[in-house]
Amino acid sequence: MVSPNSRSEYESRMHRVLAYIDQHLDQALDLYTLAEVAHFSQFHFHRLFSAWMGETLGDYLRRRRVEVAAMRLAAQPRSTVLNMALSVGFGSAEAFTRAFRNRFGCSPTTWRMQQATQRRANSNPGQVNSKMSQAPATLSAEHVAFRTPNMEAIMNVKLIDRQPVTVAYLRHLGPYGEPISLFWQNTYYPWAVTNKLLERARYGISHDDPSITAAEQCRYDACAEVAPDFVASGGAFKATIPGGRYAVLAFKGGGEQVGEAWAALLRDWLPASGLQLDARPCFEYYPTDAACDPQTGAFECEICIPVVPL
């Protein structure tokens, strides 16, 4: 019989490997290196990974590389296919195109054109802008205003420099949307009560783009900001959200609208910003004073994406 502590240790090590992979997609990720990250023997790691993830290490690496590239293709239209291939660890545009076509059924160039067409068709700037509010004035920031031909309104995005923060988190694996709301209510809330974390700032980390990754493979972390020496328990794990420069868009609305705000930031603002994503995770930040209306389901948060110069 596997003890809960033993299972938690296995899961913690696998989370560490997945985070390492996402942070080093542009590098060679060999079995030896990843086994070292997991603190498992190289001889057994491949089998353990396949059993835990339901796909081989090689299949997982190829999937993550092309899925991250697919998101960047839409968000960084001025980057070449070759540069995109190199940024996720492919040695050539040809190898990248083959892998991309196997996953999405079309070439990277066609995918990018389809995403641009869909973005223009779905553009509803008045609605998106009406759901944005100014972030708390306590965050000093550089305001960036931007306009596209499809947007009559100006979207205000702030560039801020965040410090690294330690979080304790619970992971949800599966579809986003309503299941995430239920996860916060039914899983995170009781855990936060037990650990006296209700008054701490919260973070929601979406590790996958649900428009690209299969719903059953999407990962989401519900996090509470904690002290570095906090001891995680109750199925929780600890991680550090990296510091650095982030583009921040304040959101106010319901769960059905937050996806529109994410799309507006990633698909409309980012391509015209002169910036690009890097390997740090995107997340939603919920300050301690963030409002939430249990009657309507409306809530406030800051959508944060990591950015570096293009």
PDB file of C-alpha atoms in Angstrom:
ATOM      1  CA  MET A   1       0.000   0.000   0.000  1.00  0.00           C
ATOM      2  CA  VAL A   2       1.380   3.422  -1.035  1.00  0.00           C
ATOM      3  CA  SER A   3       1.402   5.935   1.813  1.00  0.00           C
ATOM      4  CA  PRO A   4      -0.032   9.437   1.207  1.00  0.00           C
ATOM      5  CA  ASN A   5       3.355  10.963   1.986  1.00  0.00           C
ATOM      6  CA  SER A   6       5.079   8.734  -0.570  1.00  0.00           C
ATOM      7  CA  ARG A   7       2.545   9.587  -3.269  1.00  0.00           C
ATOM      8  CA  SER A   8       2.863  13.286  -2.472  1.00  0.00           C
ATOM      9  CA  GLU A   9       6.627  13.056  -2.871  1.00  0.00           C
ATOM     10  CA  TYR A  10       6.268  11.402  -6.278  1.00  0.00           C
ATOM     11  CA  GLU A  11       3.813  14.071  -7.389  1.00  0.00           C
ATOM     12  CA  SER A  12       6.046  16.872  -6.126  1.00  0.00           C
ATOM     13  CA  ARG A  13       8.986  15.490  -8.103  1.00  0.00           C
ATOM     14  CA  MET A  14       6.922  15.175 -11.270  1.00  0.00           C
ATOM     15  CA  HIS A  15       5.663  18.749 -10.887  1.00  0.00           C
ATOM     16  CA  ARG A  16       9.292  19.837 -10.584  1.00  0.00           C
ATOM     17  CA  VAL A  17      10.146  18.033 -13.824  1.00  0.00           C
ATOM     18  CA  LEU A  18       7.206  19.568 -15.713  1.00  0.00           C
ATOM     19  CA  ALA A  19       8.167  23.049 -14.514  1.00  0.00           C
ATOM     20  CA  TYR A  20      11.786  22.456 -15.554  1.00  0.00           C
ATOM     21  CA  ILE A  21      10.670  21.338 -19.007  1.00  0.00           C
ATOM     22  CA  ASP A  22       8.554  24.455 -19.552  1.00  0.00           C
ATOM     23  CA  GLN A  23      11.452  26.684 -18.451  1.00  0.00           C
ATOM     24  CA  HIS A  24      13.991  24.982 -20.740  1.00  0.00           C
ATOM     25  CA  LEU A  25      12.084  24.131 -23.907  1.00  0.00           C
ATOM     26  CA  ASP A  26      14.742  25.888 -25.992  1.00  0.00           C
ATOM     27  CA  GLN A  27      17.408  23.484 -24.725  1.00  0.00           C
ATOM     28  CA  ALA A  28      18.230  19.808 -25.183  1.00  0.00           C
ATOM     29  CA  LEU A  29      16.187  17.931 -22.588  1.00  0.00           C
ATOM     30  CA  ASP A  30      17.735  14.503 -22.257  1.00  0.00           C
ATOM     31  CA  LEU A  31      16.659  11.649 -20.027  1.00  0.00           C
ATOM     32  CA  TYR A  32      19.670  11.993 -17.721  1.00  0.00           C
ATOM     33  CA  THR A  33      19.031  15.688 -17.004  1.00  0.00           C
ATOM     34  CA  LEU A  34      15.337  15.227 -16.267  1.00  0.00           C
ATOM     35  CA  ALA A  35      15.970  12.174 -14.092  1.00  0.00           C
ATOM     36  CA  GLU A  36      18.406  14.297 -12.093  1.00  0.00           C
ATOM     37  CA  VAL A  37      15.766  17.014 -11.677  1.00  0.00           C
ATOM     38  CA  ALA A  38      13.305  14.397 -10.409  1.00  0.00           C
ATOM     39  CA  HIS A  39      15.884  12.688  -8.196  1.00  0.00           C
ATOM     40  CA  PHE A  40      14.993   9.330  -9.733  1.00  0.00           C
ATOM     41  CA  SER A  41      17.405   6.881 -11.308  1.00  0.00           C
ATOM     42  CA  GLN A  42      17.877   7.284 -15.033  1.00  0.00           C
ATOM     43  CA  PHE A  43      17.146   3.589 -15.458  1.00  0.00           C
ATOM     44  CA  HIS A  44      13.620   3.890 -14.021  1.00  0.00           C
ATOM     45  CA  PHE A  45      12.661   7.487 -14.804  1.00  0.00           C
ATOM     46  CA  HIS A  46      11.285   6.950 -18.315  1.00  0.00           C
ATOM     47  CA  ARG A  47       8.916   4.221 -17.119  1.00  0.00           C
ATOM     48  CA  LEU A  48       7.852   6.249 -14.073  1.00  0.00           C
ATOM     49  CA  PHE A  49       7.160   9.310 -16.225  1.00  0.00           C
ATOM     50  CA  SER A  50       5.027   7.324 -18.691  1.00  0.00           C
ATOM     51  CA  ALA A  51       3.046   5.691 -15.908  1.00  0.00           C
ATOM     52  CA  TRP A  52       2.420   9.000 -14.156  1.00  0.00           C
ATOM     53  CA  MET A  53       1.666  11.177 -17.191  1.00  0.00           C
ATOM     54  CA  GLY A  54      -0.040   8.676 -19.463  1.00  0.00           C
ATOM     55  CA  GLU A  55       2.348   9.493 -22.333  1.00  0.00           C
ATOM     56  CA  THR A  56       6.018   8.849 -22.945  1.00  0.00           C
ATOM     57  CA  LEU A  57       8.609  11.467 -22.144  1.00  0.00           C
ATOM     58  CA  GLY A  58       9.372  11.943 -25.857  1.00  0.00           C
ATOM     59  CA  ASP A  59       5.682  12.406 -26.728  1.00  0.00           C
ATOM     60  CA  TYR A  60       5.239  14.876 -23.883  1.00  0.00           C
ATOM     61  CA  LEU A  61       8.252  16.943 -24.951  1.00  0.00           C
ATOM     62  CA  ARG A  62       7.062  17.117 -28.564  1.00  0.00           C
ATOM     63  CA  ARG A  63       3.541  18.066 -27.467  1.00  0.00           C
ATOM     64  CA  ARG A  64       4.678  20.817 -25.111  1.00  0.00           C
ATOM     65  CA  ARG A  65       7.077  22.238 -27.689  1.00  0.00           C
ATOM     66  CA  VAL A  66       4.510  22.543 -30.450  1.00  0.00           C
ATOM     67  CA  GLU A  67       1.740  23.734 -28.109  1.00  0.00           C
ATOM     68  CA  VAL A  68       3.905  26.510 -26.680  1.00  0.00           C
ATOM     69  CA  ALA A  69       4.977  27.401 -30.209  1.00  0.00           C
ATOM     70  CA  ALA A  70       1.337  27.537 -31.320  1.00  0.00           C
ATOM     71  CA  MET A  71       0.546  30.078 -28.606  1.00  0.00           C
ATOM     72  CA  ARG A  72       3.590  32.165 -29.509  1.00  0.00           C
ATOM     73  CA  LEU A  73       2.811  32.036 -33.230  1.00  0.00           C
ATOM     74  CA  ALA A  74      -0.453  33.821 -32.531  1.00  0.00           C
ATOM     75  CA  ALA A  75       1.025  36.267 -29.996  1.00  0.00           C
ATOM     76  CA  GLN A  76       4.250  37.091 -31.871  1.00  0.00           C
ATOM     77  CA  PRO A  77       3.321  37.508 -35.553  1.00  0.00           C
ATOM     78  CA  ARG A  78       6.617  39.186 -36.465  1.00  0.00           C
ATOM     79  CA  SER A  79       8.766  36.253 -35.361  1.00  0.00           C
ATOM     80  CA  THR A  80       9.826  33.902 -38.136  1.00  0.00           C
ATOM     81  CA  VAL A  81       8.887  30.244 -38.132  1.00  0.00           C
ATOM     82  CA  LEU A  82      12.582  29.372 -37.787  1.00  0.00           C
ATOM     83  CA  ASN A  83      12.993  31.588 -34.719  1.00  0.00           C
ATOM     84  CA  MET A  84       9.857  30.070 -33.238  1.00  0.00           C
ATOM     85  CA  ALA A  85      11.205  26.568 -33.906  1.00  0.00           C
ATOM     86  CA  LEU A  86      14.503  27.374 -32.210  1.00  0.00           C
ATOM     87  CA  SER A  87      12.747  28.985 -29.235  1.00  0.00           C
ATOM     88  CA  VAL A  88      11.063  25.682 -28.354  1.00  0.00           C
ATOM     89  CA  GLY A  89      14.001  23.389 -29.018  1.00  0.00           C
ATOM     90  CA  PHE A  90      13.730  22.277 -32.644  1.00  0.00           C
ATOM     91  CA  GLY A  91      16.927  22.262 -34.694  1.00  0.00           C
ATOM     92  CA  SER A  92      15.322  23.316 -37.961  1.00  0.00           C
ATOM     93  CA  ALA A  93      12.155  24.826 -39.380  1.00  0.00           C
ATOM     94  CA  GLU A  94      11.557  21.588 -41.314  1.00  0.00           C
ATOM     95  CA  ALA A  95      11.539  19.379 -38.202  1.00  0.00           C
ATOM     96  CA  PHE A  96       9.332  21.883 -36.416  1.00  0.00           C
ATOM     97  CA  THR A  97       6.860  22.022 -39.316  1.00  0.00           C
ATOM     98  CA  ARG A  98       6.583  18.223 -39.438  1.00  0.00           C
ATOM     99  CA  ALA A  99       5.901  17.991 -35.717  1.00  0.00           C
ATOM    100  CA  PHE A 100       3.485  20.924 -35.833  1.00  0.00           C
ATOM    101  CA  ARG A 101       1.555  19.423 -38.738  1.00  0.00           C
ATOM    102  CA  ASN A 102       1.301  16.078 -36.936  1.00  0.00           C
ATOM    103  CA  ARG A 103      -0.226  17.810 -33.915  1.00  0.00           C
ATOM    104  CA  PHE A 104      -2.469  20.441 -35.531  1.00  0.00           C
ATOM    105  CA  GLY A 105      -3.028  19.176 -39.063  1.00  0.00           C
ATOM    106  CA  CYS A 106      -1.585  22.262 -40.733  1.00  0.00           C
ATOM    107  CA  SER A 107       1.684  24.152 -41.093  1.00  0.00           C
ATOM    108  CA  PRO A 108       2.776  26.820 -38.593  1.00  0.00           C
ATOM    109  CA  THR A 109       2.225  29.526 -41.219  1.00  0.00           C
ATOM    110  CA  THR A 110      -1.317  28.350 -41.903  1.00  0.00           C
ATOM    111  CA  TRP A 111      -2.023  28.164 -38.170  1.00  0.00           C
ATOM    112  CA  ARG A 112      -0.839  31.726 -37.704  1.00  0.00           C
ATOM    113  CA  MET A 113      -3.058  32.959 -40.555  1.00  0.00           C
ATOM    114  CA  GLN A 114      -6.058  31.091 -39.140  1.00  0.00           C
ATOM    115  CA  GLN A 115      -5.513  32.619 -35.702  1.00  0.00           C
ATOM    116  CA  ALA A 116      -5.257  36.118 -37.173  1.00  0.00           C
ATOM    117  CA  THR A 117      -8.478  35.600 -39.134  1.00  0.00           C
ATOM    118  CA  GLN A 118     -10.264  34.285 -36.060  1.00  0.00           C
ATOM    119  CA  ARG A 119      -9.014  37.196 -33.974  1.00  0.00           C
ATOM    120  CA  ARG A 120     -10.419  39.705 -36.463  1.00  0.00           C
ATOM    121  CA  ALA A 121     -13.727  37.840 -36.658  1.00  0.00           C
ATOM    122  CA  ASN A 122     -14.109  37.648 -32.875  1.00  0.00           C
ATOM    123  CA  SER A 123     -12.985  41.181 -32.153  1.00  0.00           C
ATOM    124  CA  ASN A 124     -15.537  43.044 -30.023  1.00  0.00           C
ATOM    125  CA  PRO A 125     -13.475  45.820 -28.464  1.00  0.00           C
ATOM    126  CA  GLY A 126     -16.279  47.709 -26.777  1.00  0.00           C
ATOM    127  CA  GLN A 127     -17.322  44.630 -24.843  1.00  0.00           C
ATOM    128  CA  VAL A 128     -13.780  43.636 -23.862  1.00  0.00           C
ATOM    129  CA  ASN A 129     -12.771  47.136 -22.797  1.00  0.00           C
ATOM    130  CA  SER A 130     -15.924  47.573 -20.712  1.00  0.00           C
ATOM    131  CA  LYS A 131     -14.797  44.686 -18.517  1.00  0.00           C
ATOM    132  CA  MET A 132     -11.416  46.202 -17.658  1.00  0.00           C
ATOM    133  CA  SER A 133     -10.698  48.417 -14.674  1.00  0.00           C
ATOM    134  CA  GLN A 134      -7.634  50.225 -13.419  1.00  0.00           C
ATOM    135  CA  ALA A 135      -5.401  48.172 -11.151  1.00  0.00           C
ATOM    136  CA  PRO A 136      -4.835  49.341  -7.571  1.00  0.00           C
ATOM    137  CA  ALA A 137      -2.766  52.508  -7.448  1.00  0.00           C
ATOM    138  CA  THR A 138      -0.398  50.902  -4.947  1.00  0.00           C
ATOM    139  CA  LEU A 139       1.406  49.166  -7.805  1.00  0.00           C
ATOM    140  CA  SER A 140       3.810  51.619  -9.396  1.00  0.00           C
ATOM    141  CA  ALA A 141       3.906  50.976 -13.105  1.00  0.00           C
ATOM    142  CA  GLU A 142       4.490  52.240 -16.577  1.00  0.00           C
ATOM    143  CA  HIS A 143       1.209  52.620 -18.464  1.00  0.00           C
ATOM    144  CA  VAL A 144       1.154  51.449 -22.060  1.00  0.00           C
ATOM    145  CA  ALA A 145      -1.695  52.516 -24.322  1.00  0.00           C
ATOM    146  CA  PHE A 146      -2.254  50.808 -27.628  1.00  0.00           C
ATOM    147  CA  ARG A 147      -4.742  50.752 -30.476  1.00  0.00           C
ATOM    148  CA  THR A 148      -5.324  48.290 -33.308  1.00  0.00           C
ATOM    149  CA  PRO A 149      -7.438  48.827 -36.447  1.00  0.00           C
ATOM    150  CA  ASN A 150     -10.047  46.520 -34.917  1.00  0.00           C
ATOM    151  CA  MET A 151     -10.260  48.370 -31.601  1.00  0.00           C
ATOM    152  CA  GLU A 152     -11.898  51.733 -31.223  1.00  0.00           C
ATOM    153  CA  ALA A 153     -11.149  51.810 -27.530  1.00  0.00           C
ATOM    154  CA  ILE A 154      -7.703  51.953 -25.990  1.00  0.00           C
ATOM    155  CA  MET A 155      -6.599  49.130 -23.749  1.00  0.00           C
ATOM    156  CA  ASN A 156      -4.435  50.236 -20.866  1.00  0.00           C
ATOM    157  CA  VAL A 157      -1.786  47.721 -19.912  1.00  0.00           C
ATOM    158  CA  LYS A 158       0.759  48.323 -17.174  1.00  0.00           C
ATOM    159  CA  LEU A 159       4.334  47.102 -17.245  1.00  0.00           C
ATOM    160  CA  ILE A 160       5.499  46.288 -13.728  1.00  0.00           C
ATOM    161  CA  ASP A 161       8.521  44.636 -12.173  1.00  0.00           C
ATOM    162  CA  ARG A 162       7.457  41.939  -9.734  1.00  0.00           C
ATOM    163  CA  GLN A 163       9.591  40.321  -7.058  1.00  0.00           C
ATOM    164  CA  PRO A 164       9.765  36.509  -6.837  1.00  0.00           C
ATOM    165  CA  VAL A 165       7.101  35.112  -4.539  1.00  0.00           C
ATOM    166  CA  THR A 166       6.756  31.782  -2.753  1.00  0.00           C
ATOM    167  CA  VAL A 167       3.378  30.093  -3.107  1.00  0.00           C
ATOM    168  CA  ALA A 168       1.719  26.951  -1.850  1.00  0.00           C
ATOM    169  CA  TYR A 169      -0.587  25.469  -4.454  1.00  0.00           C
ATOM    170  CA  LEU A 170      -3.139  22.807  -5.233  1.00  0.00           C
ATOM    171  CA  ARG A 171      -3.199  21.493  -8.799  1.00  0.00           C
ATOM    172  CA  HIS A 172      -6.284  20.920 -10.923  1.00  0.00           C
ATOM    173  CA  LEU A 173      -5.929  18.669 -13.965  1.00  0.00           C
ATOM    174  CA  GLY A 174      -8.718  18.879 -16.517  1.00  0.00           C
ATOM    175  CA  PRO A 175     -10.976  21.408 -18.269  1.00  0.00           C
ATOM    176  CA  TYR A 176     -10.894  25.082 -17.376  1.00  0.00           C
ATOM    177  CA  GLY A 177     -13.992  27.243 -16.936  1.00  0.00           C
ATOM    178  CA  GLU A 178     -16.617  26.130 -14.433  1.00  0.00           C
ATOM    179  CA  PRO A 179     -14.492  23.215 -13.113  1.00  0.00           C
ATOM    180  CA  ILE A 180     -11.875  25.774 -12.016  1.00  0.00           C
ATOM    181  CA  SER A 181     -14.478  27.764 -10.083  1.00  0.00           C
ATOM    182  CA  LEU A 182     -15.610  24.583  -8.351  1.00  0.00           C
ATOM    183  CA  PHE A 183     -11.992  23.695  -7.595  1.00  0.00           C
ATOM    184  CA  TRP A 184     -11.470  27.030  -5.843  1.00  0.00           C
ATOM    185  CA  GLN A 185     -14.682  26.585  -3.842  1.00  0.00           C
ATOM    186  CA  ASN A 186     -14.583  22.891  -3.003  1.00  0.00           C
ATOM    187  CA  THR A 187     -10.865  22.138  -2.795  1.00  0.00           C
ATOM    188  CA  TYR A 188      -8.858  25.323  -2.297  1.00  0.00           C
ATOM    189  CA  TYR A 189     -11.166  27.071   0.179  1.00  0.00           C
ATOM    190  CA  PRO A 190     -11.310  24.259   2.784  1.00  0.00           C
ATOM    191  CA  TRP A 191      -7.541  23.799   2.467  1.00  0.00           C
ATOM    192  CA  ALA A 192      -6.934  27.547   2.918  1.00  0.00           C
ATOM    193  CA  VAL A 193      -9.183  27.595   6.001  1.00  0.00           C
ATOM    194  CA  THR A 194      -7.274  24.700   7.551  1.00  0.00           C
ATOM    195  CA  ASN A 195      -3.932  26.374   6.880  1.00  0.00           C
ATOM    196  CA  LYS A 196      -5.087  29.896   7.890  1.00  0.00           C
ATOM    197  CA  LEU A 197      -4.367  31.321   4.430  1.00  0.00           C
ATOM    198  CA  LEU A 198      -7.656  33.044   3.603  1.00  0.00           C
ATOM    199  CA  GLU A 199      -6.126  36.483   4.165  1.00  0.00           C
ATOM    200  CA  ARG A 200      -3.199  35.863   1.814  1.00  0.00           C
ATOM    201  CA  ALA A 201      -2.922  37.062  -1.768  1.00  0.00           C
ATOM    202  CA  ARG A 202      -3.902  34.375  -4.275  1.00  0.00           C
ATOM    203  CA  TYR A 203      -2.624  33.387  -7.709  1.00  0.00           C
ATOM    204  CA  GLY A 204      -4.200  31.278 -10.427  1.00  0.00           C
ATOM    205  CA  ILE A 205      -1.612  29.789 -12.784  1.00  0.00           C
ATOM    206  CA  SER A 206      -2.822  28.407 -16.110  1.00  0.00           C
ATOM    207  CA  HIS A 207       0.017  26.273 -17.434  1.00  0.00           C
ATOM    208  CA  ASP A 208      -1.743  25.433 -20.694  1.00  0.00           C
ATOM    209  CA  ASP A 209      -3.813  27.249 -23.307  1.00  0.00           C
ATOM    210  CA  PRO A 210      -7.203  25.472 -23.397  1.00  0.00           C
ATOM    211  CA  SER A 211      -7.688  26.474 -27.040  1.00  0.00           C
ATOM    212  CA  ILE A 212      -4.535  24.478 -27.885  1.00  0.00           C
ATOM    213  CA  THR A 213      -4.068  21.751 -25.258  1.00  0.00           C
ATOM    214  CA  ALA A 214      -6.615  18.945 -24.868  1.00  0.00           C
ATOM    215  CA  ALA A 215      -8.993  19.710 -21.991  1.00  0.00           C
ATOM    216  CA  GLU A 216      -8.059  16.617 -20.003  1.00  0.00           C
ATOM    217  CA  GLN A 217      -4.355  17.616 -20.116  1.00  0.00           C
ATOM    218  CA  CYS A 218      -4.750  21.239 -18.988  1.00  0.00           C
ATOM    219  CA  ARG A 219      -3.012  22.104 -15.702  1.00  0.00           C
ATOM    220  CA  TYR A 220      -4.098  24.857 -13.321  1.00  0.00           C
ATOM    221  CA  ASP A 221      -2.644  25.797  -9.926  1.00  0.00           C
ATOM    222  CA  ALA A 222      -4.683  27.560  -7.234  1.00  0.00           C
ATOM    223  CA  CYS A 223      -2.052  29.289  -5.093  1.00  0.00           C
ATOM    224  CA  ALA A 224      -1.689  31.203  -1.848  1.00  0.00           C
ATOM    225  CA  GLU A 225       1.258  33.474  -1.145  1.00  0.00           C
ATOM    226  CA  VAL A 226       3.235  32.039   1.777  1.00  0.00           C
ATOM    227  CA  ALA A 227       6.467  32.555   3.690  1.00  0.00           C
ATOM    228  CA  PRO A 228       9.506  30.736   2.280  1.00  0.00           C
ATOM    229  CA  ASP A 229       9.585  28.432   5.311  1.00  0.00           C
ATOM    230  CA  PHE A 230       5.912  27.451   5.003  1.00  0.00           C
ATOM    231  CA  VAL A 231       5.424  23.679   5.227  1.00  0.00           C
ATOM    232  CA  ALA A 232       2.936  22.525   2.585  1.00  0.00           C
ATOM    233  CA  SER A 233       0.405  19.891   3.641  1.00  0.00           C
ATOM    234  CA  GLY A 234      -2.995  18.554   2.710  1.00  0.00           C
ATOM    235  CA  GLY A 235      -1.974  17.651  -0.833  1.00  0.00           C
ATOM    236  CA  ALA A 236      -0.377  21.037  -1.507  1.00  0.00           C
ATOM    237  CA  PHE A 237       3.036  21.792  -2.971  1.00  0.00           C
ATOM    238  CA  LYS A 238       5.379  24.777  -2.915  1.00  0.00           C
ATOM    239  CA  ALA A 239       6.834  26.730  -5.812  1.00  0.00           C
ATOM    240  CA  THR A 240       8.316  30.124  -6.623  1.00  0.00           C
ATOM    241  CA  ILE A 241       6.653  32.442  -9.107  1.00  0.00           C
ATOM    242  CA  PRO A 242       9.598  34.150 -10.805  1.00  0.00           C
ATOM    243  CA  GLY A 243      10.105  37.880 -10.588  1.00  0.00           C
ATOM    244  CA  GLY A 244      10.818  40.203 -13.486  1.00  0.00           C
ATOM    245  CA  ARG A 245       8.817  42.343 -15.869  1.00  0.00           C
ATOM    246  CA  TYR A 246       5.157  41.553 -16.464  1.00  0.00           C
ATOM    247  CA  ALA A 247       2.432  43.131 -18.560  1.00  0.00           C
ATOM    248  CA  VAL A 248      -0.632  43.526 -16.350  1.00  0.00           C
ATOM    249  CA  LEU A 249      -4.253  44.026 -17.325  1.00  0.00           C
ATOM    250  CA  ALA A 250      -6.833  44.633 -14.597  1.00  0.00           C
ATOM    251  CA  PHE A 251      -9.979  42.562 -15.009  1.00  0.00           C
ATOM    252  CA  LYS A 252     -13.443  42.876 -13.522  1.00  0.00           C
ATOM    253  CA  GLY A 253     -16.202  40.540 -14.643  1.00  0.00           C
ATOM    254  CA  GLY A 254     -17.432  36.971 -14.561  1.00  0.00           C
ATOM    255  CA  GLY A 255     -15.757  33.684 -15.315  1.00  0.00           C
ATOM    256  CA  GLU A 256     -17.279  33.570 -18.779  1.00  0.00           C
ATOM    257  CA  GLN A 257     -15.608  36.891 -19.657  1.00  0.00           C
ATOM    258  CA  VAL A 258     -12.109  36.375 -18.295  1.00  0.00           C
ATOM    259  CA  GLY A 259     -11.194  34.335 -21.377  1.00  0.00           C
ATOM    260  CA  GLU A 260     -12.016  37.362 -23.535  1.00  0.00           C
ATOM    261  CA  ALA A 261      -9.643  39.473 -21.460  1.00  0.00           C
ATOM    262  CA  TRP A 262      -6.848  36.898 -21.782  1.00  0.00           C
ATOM    263  CA  ALA A 263      -7.378  36.830 -25.565  1.00  0.00           C
ATOM    264  CA  ALA A 264      -7.360  40.618 -25.756  1.00  0.00           C
ATOM    265  CA  LEU A 265      -4.032  40.773 -23.948  1.00  0.00           C
ATOM    266  CA  LEU A 266      -2.277  37.889 -25.709  1.00  0.00           C
ATOM    267  CA  ARG A 267      -3.743  38.143 -29.197  1.00  0.00           C
ATOM    268  CA  ASP A 268      -4.352  41.893 -29.556  1.00  0.00           C
ATOM    269  CA  TRP A 269      -2.063  43.848 -27.230  1.00  0.00           C
ATOM    270  CA  LEU A 270       1.072  41.688 -27.193  1.00  0.00           C
ATOM    271  CA  PRO A 271       1.716  41.499 -30.979  1.00  0.00           C
ATOM    272  CA  ALA A 272       1.759  45.305 -31.223  1.00  0.00           C
ATOM    273  CA  SER A 273       3.691  45.921 -28.006  1.00  0.00           C
ATOM    274  CA  GLY A 274       7.260  45.279 -29.155  1.00  0.00           C
ATOM    275  CA  LEU A 275       7.476  42.610 -26.447  1.00  0.00           C
ATOM    276  CA  GLN A 276       7.282  38.831 -26.368  1.00  0.00           C
ATOM    277  CA  LEU A 277       6.598  36.048 -23.874  1.00  0.00           C
ATOM    278  CA  ASP A 278       9.355  34.125 -22.167  1.00  0.00           C
ATOM    279  CA  ALA A 279       9.345  30.832 -20.256  1.00  0.00           C
ATOM    280  CA  ARG A 280       7.837  32.155 -17.005  1.00  0.00           C
ATOM    281  CA  PRO A 281       4.192  31.203 -16.387  1.00  0.00           C
ATOM    282  CA  CYS A 282       1.247  33.497 -16.998  1.00  0.00           C
ATOM    283  CA  PHE A 283      -1.083  33.942 -14.041  1.00  0.00           C
ATOM    284  CA  GLU A 284      -4.007  35.777 -12.497  1.00  0.00           C
ATOM    285  CA  TYR A 285      -3.183  37.741  -9.337  1.00  0.00           C
ATOM    286  CA  TYR A 286      -5.850  38.251  -6.681  1.00  0.00           C
ATOM    287  CA  PRO A 287      -4.776  40.892  -4.114  1.00  0.00           C
ATOM    288  CA  THR A 288      -6.141  40.579  -0.613  1.00  0.00           C
ATOM    289  CA  ASP A 289      -8.585  43.411  -1.305  1.00  0.00           C
ATOM    290  CA  ALA A 290      -9.796  42.037  -4.659  1.00  0.00           C
ATOM    291  CA  ALA A 291     -13.586  42.195  -4.800  1.00  0.00           C
ATOM    292  CA  CYS A 292     -15.773  39.157  -5.443  1.00  0.00           C
ATOM    293  CA  ASP A 293     -19.579  39.163  -5.648  1.00  0.00           C
ATOM    294  CA  PRO A 294     -20.962  35.720  -4.709  1.00  0.00           C
ATOM    295  CA  GLN A 295     -24.375  36.680  -6.062  1.00  0.00           C
ATOM    296  CA  THR A 296     -23.295  37.558  -9.600  1.00  0.00           C
ATOM    297  CA  GLY A 297     -19.997  35.670  -9.750  1.00  0.00           C
ATOM    298  CA  ALA A 298     -18.152  38.849 -10.744  1.00  0.00           C
ATOM    299  CA  PHE A 299     -14.610  39.171  -9.459  1.00  0.00           C
ATOM    300  CA  GLU A 300     -11.497  41.310  -9.785  1.00  0.00           C
ATOM    301  CA  CYS A 301      -7.982  40.201 -10.606  1.00  0.00           C
ATOM    302  CA  GLU A 302      -4.886  41.241 -12.505  1.00  0.00           C
ATOM    303  CA  ILE A 303      -3.956  39.211 -15.564  1.00  0.00           C
ATOM    304  CA  CYS A 304      -0.169  39.008 -15.687  1.00  0.00           C
ATOM    305  CA  ILE A 305       1.962  37.805 -18.571  1.00  0.00           C
ATOM    306  CA  PRO A 306       5.806  37.676 -18.480  1.00  0.00           C
ATOM    307  CA  VAL A 307       7.412  39.833 -21.129  1.00  0.00           C
ATOM    308  CA  VAL A 308      10.867  40.551 -22.509  1.00  0.00           C
ATOM    309  CA  PRO A 309      11.973  42.703 -25.485  1.00  0.00           C
ATOM    310  CA  LEU A 310      11.112  41.274 -28.890  1.00  0.00           C
TER     311      LEU A 310
END
